[in-house]
Amino acid sequence: HKPPNVITSHSDADHVSVSAIAGQSGSTRKTVYEDIYSMQGFISRKTLVAKSFEKATGIQSKLHAIGRLDADTTGLLLLTNDGALVHRITNPSAKEYSANGCVEIQKSLPVQKTYEAIIMGNHSLPSDIRKTHAFSSYPLLNLIHDGVCLPQKYGGQTRPVDKLSILSHPSRTTTLVSITISEGKNRQVRRMFHAIGSGVMKLHRKQVGRLDLRGLTSYCCSDEQRSLSELKEGEWRVLTDDEVKEGLGWNCRFIDVIPERSCRRRKSRFRQRKIPSTKKSTAKRCGKG
């Protein structure tokens, strides 16, 4: 459950620090990976909690986010060491592969992402969105019927949203909406609302596929297990194979990893080997002469 003011990046080297924005010297922003690897907020169903990330998860390779969230966005963030799974979720035209990741089986269905957003303006929707209405009166209909055209550097034309509903009006000038999309363009939700003349004041990701912050929606488990899986901000846990399969339509697989350190050692030993050369020995004799 990603909290605010945490970036979804392996390093903050390419970002401006919070203190720099304020004109002060100080450390850069915290990354979500730093939180994970430090075991901060880890929730386990076991009595004895492992003290290291590797022992707790069995993962030795690098983690990657499945659909990044910007620093101000909160909610469900999935991390994996399986690059094929990242492509499966973030690319709506992705194809499904066999367990070894090589053989193409069939084209898979897009995985939906659901957000709740507080947007600027007092918006409404007509009772029947299928009928023709003036977009000027109902700007949200642009997102439902046609999508919006973003600058090419941000992905260009978006697809129509899968679902969009108004939940409430927190104030006279704001609207709380629920929006579901299948694409994964950079900051897509924020840019779509900006394109129709609104803006996102607060954004929270509720669900990816059938997974929400309680784990798998409609997943059968005891009350005790259910209470353990309801994550608060900053908490995280390891998903079960069943949750990944039923929630994302993905079969977990073993990924062979060669430790990076051992690879460096092998290369180093190879470089240190000196093979006698005829040219070198000839050069030495010539030099002495």
Short mmCIF file of C-alpha atoms in Angstrom, two decimals:
data_model
loop_
_atom_site.label_atom_id
_atom_site.label_comp_id
_atom_site.label_asym_id
_atom_site.label_seq_id
_atom_site.Cartn_x
_atom_site.Cartn_y
_atom_site.Cartn_z
CA HIS A 1 0.00 0.00 0.00
CA LYS A 2 2.05 2.92 -1.32
CA PRO A 3 1.98 6.04 0.87
CA PRO A 4 2.32 9.59 -0.49
CA ASN A 5 5.70 11.32 -1.00
CA VAL A 6 7.42 8.06 -1.99
CA ILE A 7 8.64 7.65 -5.57
CA THR A 8 8.36 4.46 -7.62
CA SER A 9 11.94 4.47 -8.85
CA HIS A 10 15.12 2.53 -8.11
CA SER A 11 17.03 5.77 -7.64
CA ASP A 12 16.23 9.42 -7.03
CA ALA A 13 19.26 10.53 -9.03
CA ASP A 14 17.11 11.81 -11.90
CA HIS A 15 14.59 13.58 -9.68
CA VAL A 16 14.70 16.86 -7.86
CA SER A 17 14.81 16.40 -4.11
CA VAL A 18 12.07 17.76 -1.89
CA SER A 19 14.56 19.85 0.01
CA ALA A 20 15.93 21.29 -3.23
CA ILE A 21 12.45 22.42 -4.23
CA ALA A 22 12.17 24.18 -0.90
CA GLY A 23 15.58 25.79 -1.41
CA GLN A 24 17.22 23.77 1.34
CA SER A 25 20.01 21.23 1.34
CA GLY A 26 19.18 17.70 2.40
CA SER A 27 18.61 14.10 1.31
CA THR A 28 16.56 13.06 -1.70
CA ARG A 29 13.13 11.50 -1.61
CA LYS A 30 12.63 7.96 -0.41
CA THR A 31 11.93 5.27 -2.99
CA VAL A 32 9.44 2.45 -2.59
CA TYR A 33 12.26 -0.05 -3.16
CA GLU A 34 14.19 1.32 -0.19
CA ASP A 35 11.13 0.72 1.96
CA ILE A 36 10.69 -2.82 0.67
CA TYR A 37 14.32 -3.92 0.97
CA SER A 38 14.56 -2.46 4.46
CA MET A 39 11.59 -4.68 5.46
CA GLN A 40 9.76 -1.62 6.73
CA GLY A 41 6.01 -2.30 6.88
CA PHE A 42 6.36 -6.01 6.07
CA ILE A 43 3.31 -8.10 7.04
CA SER A 44 3.64 -11.87 7.38
CA ARG A 45 1.23 -14.64 8.35
CA LYS A 46 4.09 -16.52 9.95
CA THR A 47 4.81 -16.19 13.66
CA LEU A 48 8.52 -15.65 13.06
CA VAL A 49 9.17 -12.81 10.64
CA ALA A 50 12.30 -13.06 8.49
CA LYS A 51 14.72 -10.19 9.03
CA SER A 52 15.94 -9.94 5.42
CA PHE A 53 14.05 -9.38 2.19
CA GLU A 54 15.63 -12.39 0.49
CA LYS A 55 14.70 -14.78 3.31
CA ALA A 56 11.17 -13.40 3.55
CA THR A 57 10.41 -13.56 -0.18
CA GLY A 58 12.92 -15.95 -1.73
CA ILE A 59 13.59 -13.30 -4.40
CA GLN A 60 17.21 -12.70 -5.37
CA SER A 61 16.75 -10.69 -8.56
CA LYS A 62 15.77 -7.06 -9.06
CA LEU A 63 12.19 -5.94 -8.46
CA HIS A 64 10.16 -3.87 -10.91
CA ALA A 65 6.86 -2.05 -10.45
CA ILE A 66 3.82 -3.22 -12.42
CA GLY A 67 2.49 0.19 -13.38
CA ARG A 68 4.34 2.94 -11.55
CA LEU A 69 2.60 5.45 -9.28
CA ASP A 70 3.87 9.02 -9.05
CA ALA A 71 5.01 10.47 -5.74
CA ASP A 72 1.62 12.00 -4.86
CA THR A 73 -0.49 8.95 -5.79
CA THR A 74 -1.34 6.37 -3.12
CA GLY A 75 -2.78 2.87 -3.19
CA LEU A 76 -2.11 -0.56 -4.60
CA LEU A 77 1.36 -1.07 -6.07
CA LEU A 78 2.47 -4.48 -7.33
CA LEU A 79 6.17 -5.38 -7.55
CA THR A 80 7.67 -8.42 -9.27
CA ASN A 81 10.96 -9.84 -10.53
CA ASP A 82 9.22 -11.28 -13.61
CA GLY A 83 9.59 -8.90 -16.56
CA ALA A 84 7.06 -10.86 -18.63
CA LEU A 85 4.41 -10.21 -15.97
CA VAL A 86 5.15 -6.47 -16.05
CA HIS A 87 4.60 -6.49 -19.81
CA ARG A 88 1.42 -8.55 -19.42
CA ILE A 89 -0.21 -6.02 -17.07
CA THR A 90 1.00 -2.72 -18.51
CA ASN A 91 0.48 -3.56 -22.20
CA PRO A 92 -3.18 -4.10 -23.17
CA SER A 93 -2.15 -5.92 -26.36
CA ALA A 94 0.21 -8.27 -24.53
CA LYS A 95 0.15 -11.97 -25.34
CA GLU A 96 0.20 -14.77 -22.80
CA TYR A 97 3.17 -17.13 -22.64
CA SER A 98 3.81 -20.61 -21.35
CA ALA A 99 5.56 -21.30 -18.05
CA ASN A 100 9.02 -21.07 -19.62
CA GLY A 101 8.18 -17.66 -21.04
CA CYS A 102 8.99 -18.67 -24.63
CA VAL A 103 6.00 -20.24 -26.36
CA GLU A 104 3.11 -17.97 -27.26
CA ILE A 105 -0.26 -19.49 -26.40
CA GLN A 106 -2.97 -16.94 -27.02
CA LYS A 107 -3.74 -13.28 -26.81
CA SER A 108 -4.77 -12.42 -23.26
CA LEU A 109 -7.42 -10.01 -22.06
CA PRO A 110 -6.31 -6.58 -20.79
CA VAL A 111 -5.90 -6.22 -17.03
CA GLN A 112 -7.99 -3.37 -15.67
CA LYS A 113 -6.79 -0.80 -13.14
CA THR A 114 -9.32 1.06 -10.97
CA TYR A 115 -8.66 4.45 -9.36
CA GLU A 116 -10.54 6.89 -7.19
CA ALA A 117 -9.81 10.53 -7.91
CA ILE A 118 -10.90 13.86 -6.52
CA ILE A 119 -11.06 16.16 -9.55
CA MET A 120 -11.65 19.89 -9.97
CA GLY A 121 -15.12 21.06 -10.88
CA ASN A 122 -18.67 20.00 -10.07
CA HIS A 123 -19.16 17.29 -12.69
CA SER A 124 -22.16 15.14 -13.50
CA LEU A 125 -23.20 12.45 -15.95
CA PRO A 126 -26.50 12.07 -17.84
CA SER A 127 -28.86 9.30 -16.77
CA ASP A 128 -28.28 7.50 -20.07
CA ILE A 129 -24.69 7.88 -21.25
CA ARG A 130 -25.43 5.96 -24.47
CA LYS A 131 -27.50 8.83 -25.87
CA THR A 132 -25.89 11.77 -27.63
CA HIS A 133 -25.16 14.67 -25.32
CA ALA A 134 -23.13 17.82 -25.65
CA PHE A 135 -19.60 17.23 -24.38
CA SER A 136 -19.54 20.85 -23.22
CA SER A 137 -22.31 20.04 -20.73
CA TYR A 138 -20.80 16.69 -19.70
CA PRO A 139 -16.99 16.79 -20.20
CA LEU A 140 -16.58 13.35 -18.63
CA LEU A 141 -18.36 11.81 -21.63
CA ASN A 142 -15.21 12.48 -23.67
CA LEU A 143 -13.40 9.87 -21.59
CA ILE A 144 -16.25 7.35 -21.89
CA HIS A 145 -16.97 7.57 -25.63
CA ASP A 146 -13.77 8.59 -27.41
CA GLY A 147 -10.90 8.87 -24.98
CA VAL A 148 -8.69 11.96 -25.27
CA CYS A 149 -5.75 12.97 -27.43
CA LEU A 150 -2.58 13.46 -25.40
CA PRO A 151 0.69 14.85 -26.81
CA GLN A 152 2.63 12.20 -28.73
CA LYS A 153 5.42 12.17 -26.15
CA TYR A 154 2.80 11.04 -23.58
CA GLY A 155 1.32 8.29 -25.75
CA GLY A 156 -1.09 10.11 -28.10
CA GLN A 157 -4.73 9.03 -28.33
CA THR A 158 -6.06 7.09 -25.32
CA ARG A 159 -8.68 4.40 -25.46
CA PRO A 160 -12.12 5.09 -23.97
CA VAL A 161 -12.21 4.31 -20.26
CA ASP A 162 -13.66 0.95 -19.26
CA LYS A 163 -15.78 2.41 -16.45
CA LEU A 164 -16.41 5.85 -15.03
CA SER A 165 -18.83 6.78 -12.26
CA ILE A 166 -19.39 9.68 -9.91
CA LEU A 167 -19.20 8.69 -6.25
CA SER A 168 -19.83 12.01 -4.51
CA HIS A 169 -19.13 15.72 -4.39
CA PRO A 170 -16.79 16.47 -1.44
CA SER A 171 -17.41 20.18 -2.00
CA ARG A 172 -19.19 22.50 -4.41
CA THR A 173 -16.14 22.68 -6.63
CA THR A 174 -14.83 19.10 -6.52
CA THR A 175 -16.02 15.66 -7.62
CA LEU A 176 -15.01 12.20 -6.41
CA VAL A 177 -15.01 9.72 -9.31
CA SER A 178 -14.12 6.07 -9.84
CA ILE A 179 -12.32 5.37 -13.12
CA THR A 180 -11.18 2.06 -14.63
CA ILE A 181 -8.70 1.84 -17.51
CA SER A 182 -6.74 -0.92 -19.27
CA GLU A 183 -3.85 1.14 -20.60
CA GLY A 184 -0.67 2.10 -18.79
CA LYS A 185 0.52 5.41 -20.22
CA ASN A 186 2.66 7.64 -18.04
CA ARG A 187 0.44 9.62 -15.62
CA GLN A 188 -2.50 8.73 -17.84
CA VAL A 189 -5.33 9.38 -15.37
CA ARG A 190 -4.03 12.82 -14.42
CA ARG A 191 -3.41 13.81 -18.04
CA MET A 192 -6.83 12.59 -19.23
CA PHE A 193 -8.68 14.78 -16.74
CA HIS A 194 -6.40 17.69 -17.56
CA ALA A 195 -7.26 17.23 -21.25
CA ILE A 196 -10.98 17.81 -20.56
CA GLY A 197 -10.32 20.99 -18.59
CA SER A 198 -10.24 19.51 -15.10
CA GLY A 199 -7.41 18.43 -12.84
CA VAL A 200 -6.69 15.71 -10.29
CA MET A 201 -6.31 16.91 -6.72
CA LYS A 202 -5.96 13.46 -5.15
CA LEU A 203 -5.46 10.04 -6.74
CA HIS A 204 -5.66 6.58 -5.20
CA ARG A 205 -5.36 3.22 -6.99
CA LYS A 206 -7.92 0.78 -5.61
CA GLN A 207 -7.54 -2.33 -7.72
CA VAL A 208 -5.47 -4.12 -10.38
CA GLY A 209 -7.26 -7.01 -12.05
CA ARG A 210 -9.12 -8.75 -9.21
CA LEU A 211 -6.53 -7.72 -6.64
CA ASP A 212 -7.17 -4.94 -4.18
CA LEU A 213 -5.48 -3.94 -0.93
CA ARG A 214 -7.14 -6.90 0.83
CA GLY A 215 -5.60 -9.35 -1.61
CA LEU A 216 -7.84 -11.20 -4.03
CA THR A 217 -11.40 -9.91 -4.25
CA SER A 218 -13.91 -12.67 -3.46
CA TYR A 219 -10.98 -14.80 -2.32
CA CYS A 220 -12.02 -17.51 0.13
CA CYS A 221 -10.16 -17.29 3.40
CA SER A 222 -10.86 -17.16 7.11
CA ASP A 223 -11.67 -13.94 8.99
CA GLU A 224 -8.20 -14.04 10.56
CA GLN A 225 -6.51 -14.26 7.16
CA ARG A 226 -8.74 -11.54 5.76
CA SER A 227 -7.79 -9.14 8.57
CA LEU A 228 -4.11 -9.84 7.96
CA SER A 229 -4.40 -9.00 4.28
CA GLU A 230 -5.98 -5.55 4.71
CA LEU A 231 -2.94 -3.37 4.27
CA LYS A 232 -2.53 0.10 5.72
CA GLU A 233 -0.41 2.81 4.10
CA GLY A 234 3.23 1.74 4.00
CA GLU A 235 2.51 -1.95 4.64
CA TRP A 236 3.28 -4.72 2.15
CA ARG A 237 3.17 -8.51 1.92
CA VAL A 238 3.91 -11.37 -0.48
CA LEU A 239 1.03 -12.55 -2.65
CA THR A 240 0.26 -16.26 -2.83
CA ASP A 241 0.47 -18.18 -6.11
CA ASP A 242 -3.33 -18.53 -6.09
CA GLU A 243 -3.81 -14.77 -5.71
CA VAL A 244 -1.51 -14.06 -8.65
CA LYS A 245 -3.22 -16.71 -10.79
CA GLU A 246 -6.79 -15.73 -9.99
CA GLY A 247 -6.18 -12.01 -9.60
CA LEU A 248 -3.92 -11.36 -12.60
CA GLY A 249 -4.36 -14.47 -14.75
CA TRP A 250 -0.66 -15.32 -14.45
CA ASN A 251 1.03 -18.59 -13.50
CA CYS A 252 3.95 -18.02 -11.14
CA ARG A 253 7.18 -19.49 -12.45
CA PHE A 254 10.73 -20.09 -11.24
CA ILE A 255 13.32 -17.65 -12.55
CA ASP A 256 16.93 -18.82 -12.60
CA VAL A 257 19.26 -16.06 -11.46
CA ILE A 258 23.06 -16.08 -11.61
CA PRO A 259 24.34 -14.00 -8.68
CA GLU A 260 25.83 -10.81 -10.03
CA ARG A 261 28.79 -11.00 -7.67
CA SER A 262 29.88 -14.44 -8.86
CA CYS A 263 29.65 -13.24 -12.48
CA ARG A 264 32.04 -10.41 -11.72
CA ARG A 265 34.45 -12.80 -10.09
CA ARG A 266 34.49 -15.09 -13.09
CA LYS A 267 35.14 -12.18 -15.42
CA SER A 268 37.86 -10.87 -13.15
CA ARG A 269 39.63 -14.22 -13.05
CA PHE A 270 39.45 -14.42 -16.83
CA ARG A 271 41.02 -10.99 -17.26
CA GLN A 272 43.90 -11.83 -14.94
CA ARG A 273 45.01 -14.82 -16.98
CA LYS A 274 48.14 -14.15 -19.05
CA ILE A 275 48.69 -16.37 -22.06
CA PRO A 276 52.27 -16.36 -23.46
CA SER A 277 52.41 -14.84 -26.91
CA THR A 278 55.02 -15.29 -29.61
CA LYS A 279 54.85 -11.64 -30.53
CA LYS A 280 55.46 -10.51 -26.95
CA SER A 281 58.48 -12.76 -26.50
CA THR A 282 59.92 -11.57 -29.82
CA ALA A 283 59.41 -7.96 -28.82
CA LYS A 284 61.29 -8.52 -25.56
CA ARG A 285 64.28 -10.04 -27.36
CA CYS A 286 64.33 -7.18 -29.82
CA GLY A 287 64.21 -4.71 -26.96
CA LYS A 288 67.15 -6.28 -25.24
CA GLY A 289 69.20 -6.27 -28.41
#
